[in-house]
Each structure stands twice: as structure tokens, then as C-alpha cells.
Amino acid sequence: MLLADAEQWTARAIGLATLLATIELLKIRRVMADDGVWSWPYLRREHVVLPTPLRLLFAALLPYRPFVALLWLRLPLALTLLCGSSLGAPLLLLTEVAIGVRFRGTFNGGSDYMNVLILLALSVARVAHSVPLVVTGCLAYVAAQAMLSYVIAGLAKLRDRAWRRGLALGALVADAGYGTPGWLRSILTRPSVSRVASWSVLLFECSFPASLKNPSVCAAFLAMGVLFHLGNSVIFGLNRFLFAWLAAYPSLLFVSQLLQI
Amino acid sequence: VAGSAFLGVVVWLAFTESRAARSPAWALLRCLWPSWRFFDGVAPVPELAVRVMQGDGEFGRWRPALSPPKRRVYSVFLNGEGNLHLAKQSLIERLLQELDGELVEEAPSLFSYILVRRLVEAQLASFGCTSRCYQFKLSEPETPEPLFVSAPHQLGEL
């Protein structure tokens, strides 16, 4: 995969991720209205802690009407990325941060982190488009963060006794709060299935650095990654993670190829 | 050497205790600081329940205020309601974090408390509730003792 291809596919994938996320937010926008749960007249009180320039910026962007306009603006920006151009990345990055701040940090946790860091990398790559070393550095940064995301998550789970004993996944899906479909819950709460599934997650996440061995091994890991995120989407409803992490995969593939040379 | 150093950083990051952003300003800008710990402990998801005052001046039974929406095949692509449910759940978890070490009397001044009240009032409106007085509680499933019970509040007082 050439550097330009990796950059373009990253742009396409993050374009799709932000497009879907924006459609979701537009669909539920009533909760951000002045009479909704995340009402700006209340949220703004918390902004007194921000430095004045940021406070003024968010005071202009985050009230209900401008914020909804911002969400509509994200649609064409996401589409330009989907078409392979990272021209809209800096502006989309600003809207992504604004969404995080509107929800007091993040709306969807990990997927927001991944979207922000990929858009940041694409924005820098766009500005320094004529310097291949900088563009390579941006993609390496995305790859490093994607790898960290798996390894840290895996090692942190490994510290937990329930994960080591293979009980964790069964216990998590048994919790009604995640809304796991009944048929899946009845399968995953079986001790033998829970043990195999828990250890599969641990092994996949902890062994992820091996994906950089060569492009073929990397492709195999990424295929497992797609299945892993698809599973999380069905089991825990974390659909945004699938698309956000997919956007990091071209960088991982590119870096695995780079290390091979 | 670079690989070992990278691995060292990874292990250090994974095994150091995570700290919630202590500065309120940084907490608002949290999306700029990735945290890659997911499901690293098996803790029950806290439940939000609400009860309203009946005509006789007594509170009725507690009932759950949030339930996850049914997942569809297309939820893999578009899951707005599901992600909204997760955001509401995060709001409840954040309130519990903020209540830790706080005096119960000071809870209503917490910003997360105000937002959870707005959430409860929105849910009551969706239930078609006509009572003016309500109370909410946070608890863990299958644990009889609640984690927190609010004082009675009037609808529309916020």
C-alpha cells in the first residue's frame, strides 16, 4: 500500500464513521434542545472553568440552533472525506471536539477518542501534504494509537481476576444494562462459552503487536479485529467503535509494510 | 531498543491506575486525551429508578427509568437510540463518581445531579406522569441497599 493510498483510505473510512455518527446525532437532536436533558442553558454554567477564548468559541457553537447547524455542516464534510479528500478534516476535527464538549467530555467514549485522533492526524497530514515524512509520521501515530488501544485494553483486563478465570464476558452480557439480545445472552452466559470467548478477547488484544510482523499477519489480525468489533456492536451496541477502528486499519497495514522494508 | 521502550510504556499505561481528569476544564476537553481501558473490571451497571407521589401523599413503587432499546439488524450501522442510552448510562455513572466522598446534602448542587434530574423529568414526561412530586434512586441490580436515594423534588422546579 502506497503512502497516498493509506492516507486516502483512512480519509474514506473516517468519512464513513463521522457520516454515520452525524446521522445518529441528528436523529436524537431533541435531547440537546433547551428543554432536553443536555440543555445548553444548563451546560454553559459548567463552562466558566474554561479559558475565555475557548468559552467564547463554545458559547457561539454549542447553543441548540448553531449546534444543530454544525451537525448538518458535518454531512458534506464527511462526504468529502468519504470521497477520499482530507480537505475537510480540520473543520471536521473542530466539530468532533465541539460534540465532545457538548456532552461534557465525550458522547460515545472510545469511538470519540479514535475519531478525534484520526482527524487530527489527517489534518496535520493535509497541511504538510508535500512532506512525505510528516504524512508517514501521522499515519504511524494513528497505527501506534490503534495498537495501544488493543494492548492497553487487553493488559488492563488481564489484571482482573474475572477475566483471567474466563467469567467476565458471561457476567457482562448477563447485565441487563447492556441490552444484549436474549439469544446471545443465553449462549454467552454458558461457562464453557464464556471461558473461550473471554480468553479469545484477551489473546487477541494482548497479542496485537504481533500484527506488525508483516502485512499478511497484519491483514489476519485486522480481519479478526473486524469480527471483534462486529461482535461488540451486536453484543454491547457499540457500533461506532467498528467504524472508528476500521479507519485506523489502513495505517496499521501501511506501517506493517513499512517495517517489513 | 525502541520496541522494548514502546512495550515498557504500554505496560506502564496498562498497569497504572486510571485517573479521571481532575481539572474540570480538562474533563470538558476529555475527547483530546484517549483512554483505552474498556471493560477492565466486571462491575454491575447502575440502575436508575423513579417513584412519584400518589394522590394520598404517599410515594408509589419504584420503577426503572431507563431500559436499553431493542437492537435491530441495521443497528450495526445506525444505533442512535442505543448510543443515546449509553450516554444516559454514562451520566448516571458520572453522578455516582461525583457523589463519592460528597455529603448527601450537597448532592443537589452537583452538575451531574441536575442533569440526572432533567433526565428523570424527561422520562416521567414520556411515561405521561401527572404527579408533581418525584424521587429517584441509584442502585445495583440484585443489591437490596440502594447506592443513593434523592430527596423529593417537584416537577418543573429546575
Short mmCIF file of C-alpha atoms in Angstrom, two decimals:
data_model
loop_
_atom_site.label_atom_id
_atom_site.label_comp_id
_atom_site.label_asym_id
_atom_site.label_seq_id
_atom_site.Cartn_x
_atom_site.Cartn_y
_atom_site.Cartn_z
CA MET A 1 0.00 0.00 0.00
CA LEU A 2 1.44 3.38 -1.01
CA LEU A 3 1.52 6.32 1.36
CA ALA A 4 -1.09 8.24 -0.68
CA ASP A 5 -3.38 5.17 -0.76
CA ALA A 6 -3.12 4.70 3.01
CA GLU A 7 -3.96 8.35 3.59
CA GLN A 8 -6.86 8.21 1.15
CA TRP A 9 -8.38 5.05 2.63
CA THR A 10 -8.02 6.48 6.13
CA ALA A 11 -9.93 9.56 4.92
CA ARG A 12 -12.64 7.42 3.31
CA ALA A 13 -13.12 5.27 6.39
CA ILE A 14 -13.22 8.15 8.87
CA GLY A 15 -15.61 9.91 6.48
CA LEU A 16 -17.97 6.95 6.76
CA ALA A 17 -17.58 6.80 10.56
CA THR A 18 -18.35 10.51 11.01
CA LEU A 19 -21.19 10.41 8.50
CA LEU A 20 -22.98 7.63 10.37
CA ALA A 21 -22.28 9.26 13.75
CA THR A 22 -23.71 12.56 12.48
CA ILE A 23 -26.89 10.94 11.17
CA GLU A 24 -27.34 9.33 14.60
CA LEU A 25 -26.87 12.65 16.41
CA LEU A 26 -29.28 14.44 14.08
CA LYS A 27 -31.86 11.75 14.77
CA ILE A 28 -31.64 12.24 18.55
CA ARG A 29 -31.10 16.02 18.48
CA ARG A 30 -34.16 16.71 20.66
CA VAL A 31 -32.19 15.71 23.77
CA MET A 32 -29.89 18.68 23.09
CA ALA A 33 -32.74 21.21 22.82
CA ASP A 34 -33.21 23.80 25.58
CA ASP A 35 -35.95 21.64 27.12
CA GLY A 36 -33.95 18.42 26.65
CA VAL A 37 -31.61 16.60 29.02
CA TRP A 38 -28.41 18.15 27.60
CA SER A 39 -29.81 21.67 27.63
CA TRP A 40 -27.32 24.41 26.73
CA PRO A 41 -28.60 26.97 29.31
CA TYR A 42 -27.58 24.41 31.98
CA LEU A 43 -24.43 23.10 30.29
CA ARG A 44 -22.99 26.59 29.83
CA ARG A 45 -22.74 27.03 33.62
CA GLU A 46 -20.01 24.41 33.66
CA HIS A 47 -18.00 26.33 31.06
CA VAL A 48 -16.89 29.03 33.50
CA VAL A 49 -13.81 26.87 34.13
CA LEU A 50 -12.65 27.17 30.51
CA PRO A 51 -10.16 29.81 29.33
CA THR A 52 -12.01 32.84 27.88
CA PRO A 53 -11.21 32.21 24.16
CA LEU A 54 -12.49 28.63 24.40
CA ARG A 55 -15.52 29.72 26.40
CA LEU A 56 -16.41 32.29 23.74
CA LEU A 57 -15.87 29.78 20.94
CA PHE A 58 -18.12 27.18 22.55
CA ALA A 59 -20.70 29.82 23.51
CA ALA A 60 -21.01 30.55 19.78
CA LEU A 61 -21.04 26.90 18.64
CA LEU A 62 -22.90 24.95 21.30
CA PRO A 63 -26.36 26.51 21.84
CA TYR A 64 -29.05 24.30 20.28
CA ARG A 65 -29.56 26.01 16.92
CA PRO A 66 -25.90 26.62 15.99
CA PHE A 67 -25.05 23.15 17.24
CA VAL A 68 -27.65 21.52 15.01
CA ALA A 69 -26.38 23.67 12.10
CA LEU A 70 -22.90 22.36 12.93
CA LEU A 71 -24.21 18.80 12.72
CA TRP A 72 -25.74 19.49 9.30
CA LEU A 73 -22.42 21.02 8.19
CA ARG A 74 -20.70 17.77 9.15
CA LEU A 75 -22.62 15.85 6.48
CA PRO A 76 -20.91 17.46 3.42
CA LEU A 77 -17.58 17.49 5.26
CA ALA A 78 -17.87 13.77 5.98
CA LEU A 79 -18.87 13.15 2.37
CA THR A 80 -15.75 14.89 1.05
CA LEU A 81 -13.67 12.60 3.24
CA LEU A 82 -15.68 9.62 2.05
CA CYS A 83 -14.70 10.61 -1.48
CA GLY A 84 -11.05 10.34 -0.45
CA SER A 85 -10.16 14.01 0.09
CA SER A 86 -8.94 15.08 3.53
CA LEU A 87 -9.60 18.76 2.75
CA GLY A 88 -12.45 18.94 5.27
CA ALA A 89 -10.55 17.13 8.03
CA PRO A 90 -9.53 20.22 10.09
CA LEU A 91 -13.08 21.57 10.18
CA LEU A 92 -14.49 18.14 10.95
CA LEU A 93 -11.97 17.85 13.79
CA LEU A 94 -13.29 21.08 15.28
CA THR A 95 -16.89 19.78 15.11
CA GLU A 96 -15.82 16.48 16.68
CA VAL A 97 -14.26 18.30 19.66
CA ALA A 98 -17.37 20.50 19.91
CA ILE A 99 -19.57 17.37 20.16
CA GLY A 100 -17.34 16.01 22.93
CA VAL A 101 -17.57 19.27 24.88
CA ARG A 102 -21.36 19.44 24.31
CA PHE A 103 -21.61 16.09 26.11
CA ARG A 104 -19.23 17.12 28.93
CA GLY A 105 -16.20 15.23 27.63
CA THR A 106 -17.35 12.62 25.15
CA PHE A 107 -20.63 11.30 23.74
CA ASN A 108 -19.51 7.76 22.99
CA GLY A 109 -16.18 7.37 24.85
CA GLY A 110 -13.60 5.35 22.91
CA SER A 111 -15.02 5.94 19.44
CA ASP A 112 -14.86 9.71 20.02
CA TYR A 113 -11.20 9.41 21.06
CA MET A 114 -10.39 7.43 17.93
CA ASN A 115 -12.29 9.83 15.64
CA VAL A 116 -10.50 12.85 17.14
CA LEU A 117 -7.03 11.38 16.84
CA ILE A 118 -7.53 10.19 13.26
CA LEU A 119 -8.98 13.56 12.21
CA LEU A 120 -6.06 15.27 13.95
CA ALA A 121 -3.56 13.09 12.07
CA LEU A 122 -5.35 13.69 8.75
CA SER A 123 -5.46 17.44 9.39
CA VAL A 124 -1.70 17.60 10.03
CA ALA A 125 -1.09 15.36 7.02
CA ARG A 126 -3.24 17.67 4.89
CA VAL A 127 -1.33 20.79 5.97
CA ALA A 128 2.05 19.10 5.39
CA HIS A 129 0.91 17.27 2.28
CA SER A 130 4.14 17.96 0.39
CA VAL A 131 6.36 16.45 3.11
CA PRO A 132 6.04 12.64 2.91
CA LEU A 133 7.92 12.18 6.17
CA VAL A 134 5.28 14.16 8.08
CA VAL A 135 2.42 12.28 6.40
CA THR A 136 4.16 8.99 7.26
CA GLY A 137 4.53 10.21 10.85
CA CYS A 138 0.81 10.99 11.01
CA LEU A 139 -0.14 7.51 9.83
CA ALA A 140 2.39 5.96 12.22
CA TYR A 141 0.78 7.93 15.04
CA VAL A 142 -2.66 6.51 14.13
CA ALA A 143 -1.18 2.99 13.92
CA ALA A 144 0.56 3.37 17.29
CA GLN A 145 -2.62 4.58 18.97
CA ALA A 146 -4.68 1.77 17.40
CA MET A 147 -2.17 -0.77 18.65
CA LEU A 148 -2.09 0.85 22.10
CA SER A 149 -5.88 0.72 22.20
CA TYR A 150 -5.85 -3.08 21.91
CA VAL A 151 -2.81 -3.82 24.06
CA ILE A 152 -3.73 -1.49 26.93
CA ALA A 153 -7.31 -2.77 26.91
CA GLY A 154 -6.02 -6.36 26.93
CA LEU A 155 -3.43 -5.90 29.67
CA ALA A 156 -5.88 -3.93 31.83
CA LYS A 157 -8.37 -6.82 31.52
CA LEU A 158 -5.64 -9.31 32.34
CA ARG A 159 -5.29 -7.68 35.77
CA ASP A 160 -8.87 -8.58 36.57
CA ARG A 161 -9.49 -12.00 38.18
CA ALA A 162 -12.87 -12.45 36.49
CA TRP A 163 -11.27 -12.05 33.06
CA ARG A 164 -8.46 -14.46 33.92
CA ARG A 165 -10.97 -17.03 35.15
CA GLY A 166 -13.00 -16.64 31.95
CA LEU A 167 -16.10 -15.40 33.74
CA ALA A 168 -16.03 -11.75 32.69
CA LEU A 169 -17.78 -11.84 29.34
CA GLY A 170 -20.60 -14.01 30.66
CA ALA A 171 -21.06 -11.65 33.62
CA LEU A 172 -21.08 -8.57 31.39
CA VAL A 173 -23.68 -9.87 28.95
CA ALA A 174 -25.83 -11.12 31.83
CA ASP A 175 -26.19 -7.49 32.97
CA ALA A 176 -29.48 -6.19 31.58
CA GLY A 177 -27.99 -2.68 31.33
CA TYR A 178 -26.14 -3.57 28.10
CA GLY A 179 -29.27 -4.75 26.34
CA THR A 180 -27.62 -7.86 24.90
CA PRO A 181 -30.13 -9.77 22.75
CA GLY A 182 -31.64 -12.69 24.70
CA TRP A 183 -30.46 -15.46 22.34
CA LEU A 184 -26.87 -14.20 22.55
CA ARG A 185 -27.06 -13.85 26.30
CA SER A 186 -28.19 -17.43 26.71
CA ILE A 187 -25.21 -18.62 24.64
CA LEU A 188 -22.53 -16.40 26.15
CA THR A 189 -23.51 -16.99 29.77
CA ARG A 190 -22.72 -20.71 29.45
CA PRO A 191 -19.48 -21.16 31.47
CA SER A 192 -17.60 -23.01 28.72
CA VAL A 193 -18.55 -20.46 26.05
CA SER A 194 -17.78 -17.53 28.37
CA ARG A 195 -14.34 -19.01 29.14
CA VAL A 196 -13.43 -19.47 25.47
CA ALA A 197 -14.82 -16.05 24.47
CA SER A 198 -13.11 -14.21 27.37
CA TRP A 199 -9.73 -15.78 26.62
CA SER A 200 -10.14 -15.17 22.88
CA VAL A 201 -10.60 -11.47 23.62
CA LEU A 202 -7.56 -11.42 25.94
CA LEU A 203 -5.35 -13.25 23.45
CA PHE A 204 -6.44 -11.11 20.51
CA GLU A 205 -5.89 -7.82 22.35
CA CYS A 206 -2.64 -8.70 24.13
CA SER A 207 -1.01 -10.24 21.05
CA PHE A 208 -1.86 -7.33 18.77
CA PRO A 209 1.77 -6.04 18.48
CA ALA A 210 2.48 -9.24 16.50
CA SER A 211 0.31 -7.74 13.74
CA LEU A 212 3.24 -5.55 12.73
CA LYS A 213 5.38 -8.59 11.87
CA ASN A 214 4.45 -8.39 8.19
CA PRO A 215 1.48 -7.29 6.05
CA SER A 216 0.00 -10.81 5.82
CA VAL A 217 -0.06 -11.27 9.59
CA CYS A 218 -1.41 -7.73 9.89
CA ALA A 219 -4.24 -8.49 7.44
CA ALA A 220 -5.14 -11.58 9.50
CA PHE A 221 -5.24 -9.53 12.71
CA LEU A 222 -7.36 -6.86 11.03
CA ALA A 223 -9.82 -9.50 9.83
CA MET A 224 -10.10 -10.73 13.43
CA GLY A 225 -10.46 -7.10 14.50
CA VAL A 226 -13.46 -6.63 12.21
CA LEU A 227 -15.12 -9.71 13.73
CA PHE A 228 -14.24 -8.50 17.23
CA HIS A 229 -15.83 -5.06 16.69
CA LEU A 230 -18.80 -6.57 14.89
CA GLY A 231 -19.31 -8.78 17.94
CA ASN A 232 -19.08 -5.77 20.28
CA SER A 233 -21.62 -3.98 18.13
CA VAL A 234 -24.13 -6.82 18.33
CA ILE A 235 -23.47 -7.73 21.98
CA PHE A 236 -23.00 -4.29 23.58
CA GLY A 237 -24.42 -1.94 20.93
CA LEU A 238 -21.00 -0.34 20.32
CA ASN A 239 -21.49 0.14 16.58
CA ARG A 240 -19.45 3.35 16.41
CA PHE A 241 -16.32 1.53 17.53
CA LEU A 242 -16.46 -0.70 14.46
CA PHE A 243 -16.26 2.21 12.02
CA ALA A 244 -13.84 4.33 14.07
CA TRP A 245 -11.37 1.44 14.39
CA LEU A 246 -11.78 0.45 10.73
CA ALA A 247 -10.49 3.93 9.92
CA ALA A 248 -7.23 3.14 11.73
CA TYR A 249 -6.67 -0.11 9.81
CA PRO A 250 -5.11 1.37 6.63
CA SER A 251 -2.46 3.00 8.84
CA LEU A 252 -1.73 -0.31 10.58
CA LEU A 253 -1.40 -2.07 7.23
CA PHE A 254 0.83 0.69 5.90
CA VAL A 255 3.10 0.62 8.96
CA SER A 256 3.38 -3.18 8.90
CA GLN A 257 4.55 -2.85 5.30
CA LEU A 258 6.96 -0.05 6.22
CA LEU A 259 8.56 -2.11 8.99
CA GLN A 260 8.97 -5.00 6.56
CA ILE A 261 11.15 -2.84 4.31
CA VAL B 1 15.58 -0.81 21.92
CA ALA B 2 12.71 1.28 20.53
CA GLY B 3 10.41 -1.76 20.61
CA SER B 4 11.30 -2.54 24.24
CA ALA B 5 10.79 1.10 25.24
CA PHE B 6 7.39 1.12 23.50
CA LEU B 7 6.41 -2.11 25.23
CA GLY B 8 7.52 -0.64 28.56
CA VAL B 9 5.30 2.41 28.02
CA VAL B 10 2.36 0.15 27.10
CA VAL B 11 2.75 -1.98 30.22
CA TRP B 12 3.11 1.13 32.39
CA LEU B 13 -0.03 2.66 30.86
CA ALA B 14 -1.98 -0.55 31.34
CA PHE B 15 -0.99 -1.15 34.92
CA THR B 16 -1.11 2.36 36.36
CA GLU B 17 -4.42 3.26 37.92
CA SER B 18 -6.59 5.34 35.62
CA ARG B 19 -7.38 8.77 36.98
CA ALA B 20 -10.41 10.74 35.95
CA ALA B 21 -9.40 14.17 34.71
CA ARG B 22 -9.12 16.16 37.89
CA SER B 23 -9.38 19.63 36.42
CA PRO B 24 -12.96 20.43 35.38
CA ALA B 25 -11.65 22.21 32.27
CA TRP B 26 -9.72 19.12 31.18
CA ALA B 27 -12.76 16.97 31.89
CA LEU B 28 -14.73 19.01 29.35
CA LEU B 29 -11.95 18.51 26.78
CA ARG B 30 -11.53 14.82 27.60
CA CYS B 31 -12.03 13.74 23.99
CA LEU B 32 -8.50 15.04 23.33
CA TRP B 33 -6.93 12.56 25.77
CA PRO B 34 -7.61 8.96 24.75
CA SER B 35 -8.16 6.31 27.37
CA TRP B 36 -8.02 2.75 26.12
CA ARG B 37 -9.39 0.81 29.04
CA PHE B 38 -12.61 -0.94 28.13
CA PHE B 39 -14.48 -3.38 30.35
CA ASP B 40 -11.36 -3.84 32.50
CA GLY B 41 -13.47 -4.65 35.56
CA VAL B 42 -16.74 -6.52 35.82
CA ALA B 43 -18.93 -4.08 37.71
CA PRO B 44 -22.72 -4.13 37.51
CA VAL B 45 -24.32 -1.33 35.52
CA PRO B 46 -26.04 1.03 38.00
CA GLU B 47 -29.80 1.32 37.61
CA LEU B 48 -31.86 4.49 37.78
CA ALA B 49 -35.33 4.09 39.28
CA VAL B 50 -38.03 6.66 39.95
CA ARG B 51 -41.19 6.88 42.02
CA VAL B 52 -43.89 9.54 42.14
CA MET B 53 -46.19 10.77 44.87
CA GLN B 54 -49.72 9.38 44.74
CA GLY B 55 -52.94 11.24 45.48
CA ASP B 56 -52.81 10.10 49.12
CA GLY B 57 -49.46 11.86 49.65
CA GLU B 58 -47.51 8.58 49.78
CA PHE B 59 -44.87 7.56 47.23
CA GLY B 60 -45.77 4.71 44.88
CA ARG B 61 -43.48 1.81 43.93
CA TRP B 62 -40.06 2.30 42.34
CA ARG B 63 -39.90 1.65 38.64
CA PRO B 64 -36.92 1.58 36.26
CA ALA B 65 -36.39 4.87 34.45
CA LEU B 66 -34.10 3.56 31.71
CA SER B 67 -34.22 0.46 29.59
CA PRO B 68 -31.95 -0.29 26.63
CA PRO B 69 -33.73 -0.03 23.27
CA LYS B 70 -34.20 -3.18 21.24
CA ARG B 71 -31.35 -3.77 18.82
CA ARG B 72 -32.16 -4.19 15.12
CA VAL B 73 -30.10 -5.61 12.25
CA TYR B 74 -29.42 -2.06 10.99
CA SER B 75 -28.17 -1.04 14.46
CA VAL B 76 -24.70 -2.11 13.31
CA PHE B 77 -24.77 0.97 11.07
CA LEU B 78 -27.16 3.35 12.81
CA ASN B 79 -27.81 2.97 16.51
CA GLY B 80 -28.75 6.49 17.62
CA GLU B 81 -31.17 5.38 20.34
CA GLY B 82 -28.74 2.74 21.60
CA ASN B 83 -25.88 5.23 21.80
CA LEU B 84 -28.17 7.74 23.50
CA HIS B 85 -28.99 5.07 26.07
CA LEU B 86 -25.24 4.54 26.66
CA ALA B 87 -24.78 8.32 27.07
CA LYS B 88 -27.58 8.41 29.67
CA GLN B 89 -25.98 5.47 31.45
CA SER B 90 -22.63 7.32 31.47
CA LEU B 91 -24.36 10.32 33.01
CA ILE B 92 -25.60 8.13 35.88
CA GLU B 93 -22.16 6.57 36.37
CA ARG B 94 -20.58 10.01 36.42
CA LEU B 95 -23.02 11.16 39.09
CA LEU B 96 -22.07 8.15 41.21
CA GLN B 97 -18.38 9.02 40.77
CA GLU B 98 -19.03 12.62 41.78
CA LEU B 99 -21.11 11.54 44.78
CA ASP B 100 -18.18 9.51 46.07
CA GLY B 101 -16.87 11.38 49.11
CA GLU B 102 -19.53 14.12 48.89
CA LEU B 103 -22.04 14.83 51.61
CA VAL B 104 -25.54 13.69 50.62
CA GLU B 105 -26.93 17.17 51.40
CA GLU B 106 -24.53 18.68 48.88
CA ALA B 107 -25.52 16.29 46.08
CA PRO B 108 -28.21 18.57 44.55
CA SER B 109 -25.57 21.21 43.82
CA LEU B 110 -23.56 18.77 41.67
CA PHE B 111 -23.86 19.46 37.98
CA SER B 112 -24.37 15.78 37.14
CA TYR B 113 -27.18 15.66 39.69
CA ILE B 114 -29.01 18.46 37.88
CA LEU B 115 -28.64 16.64 34.56
CA VAL B 116 -29.87 13.36 36.04
CA ARG B 117 -32.89 15.26 37.38
CA ARG B 118 -33.53 16.56 33.87
CA LEU B 119 -33.23 13.00 32.60
CA VAL B 120 -35.69 11.73 35.21
CA GLU B 121 -38.16 14.52 34.42
CA ALA B 122 -37.93 13.76 30.69
CA GLN B 123 -38.59 10.08 31.41
CA LEU B 124 -41.57 10.96 33.63
CA ALA B 125 -42.98 13.11 30.86
CA SER B 126 -42.61 10.18 28.44
CA PHE B 127 -44.49 7.94 30.92
CA GLY B 128 -47.33 10.51 30.88
CA CYS B 129 -46.91 11.10 34.61
CA THR B 130 -49.25 13.68 36.13
CA SER B 131 -47.87 13.75 39.69
CA ARG B 132 -45.89 16.84 40.67
CA CYS B 133 -43.55 15.21 43.19
CA TYR B 134 -40.93 12.54 42.46
CA GLN B 135 -37.86 10.89 43.87
CA PHE B 136 -35.09 8.92 42.18
CA LYS B 137 -32.60 6.32 43.32
CA LEU B 138 -29.45 4.69 42.01
CA SER B 139 -28.82 1.05 42.79
CA GLU B 140 -27.02 -2.04 41.62
CA PRO B 141 -29.03 -4.98 40.29
CA GLU B 142 -29.71 -7.68 42.88
CA THR B 143 -28.42 -5.46 45.71
CA PRO B 144 -31.22 -4.55 48.12
CA GLU B 145 -29.48 -1.46 49.57
CA PRO B 146 -29.60 1.50 47.13
CA LEU B 147 -26.41 3.40 46.38
CA PHE B 148 -28.19 6.74 46.57
CA VAL B 149 -31.74 8.00 47.13
CA SER B 150 -32.56 11.59 46.22
CA ALA B 151 -34.66 13.97 48.24
CA PRO B 152 -38.21 14.51 46.92
CA HIS B 153 -38.30 17.02 44.05
CA GLN B 154 -41.06 18.96 42.36
CA LEU B 155 -41.55 18.51 38.61
CA GLY B 156 -40.64 21.61 36.61
CA GLU B 157 -38.77 23.14 39.55
CA LEU B 158 -35.47 23.19 37.62
#
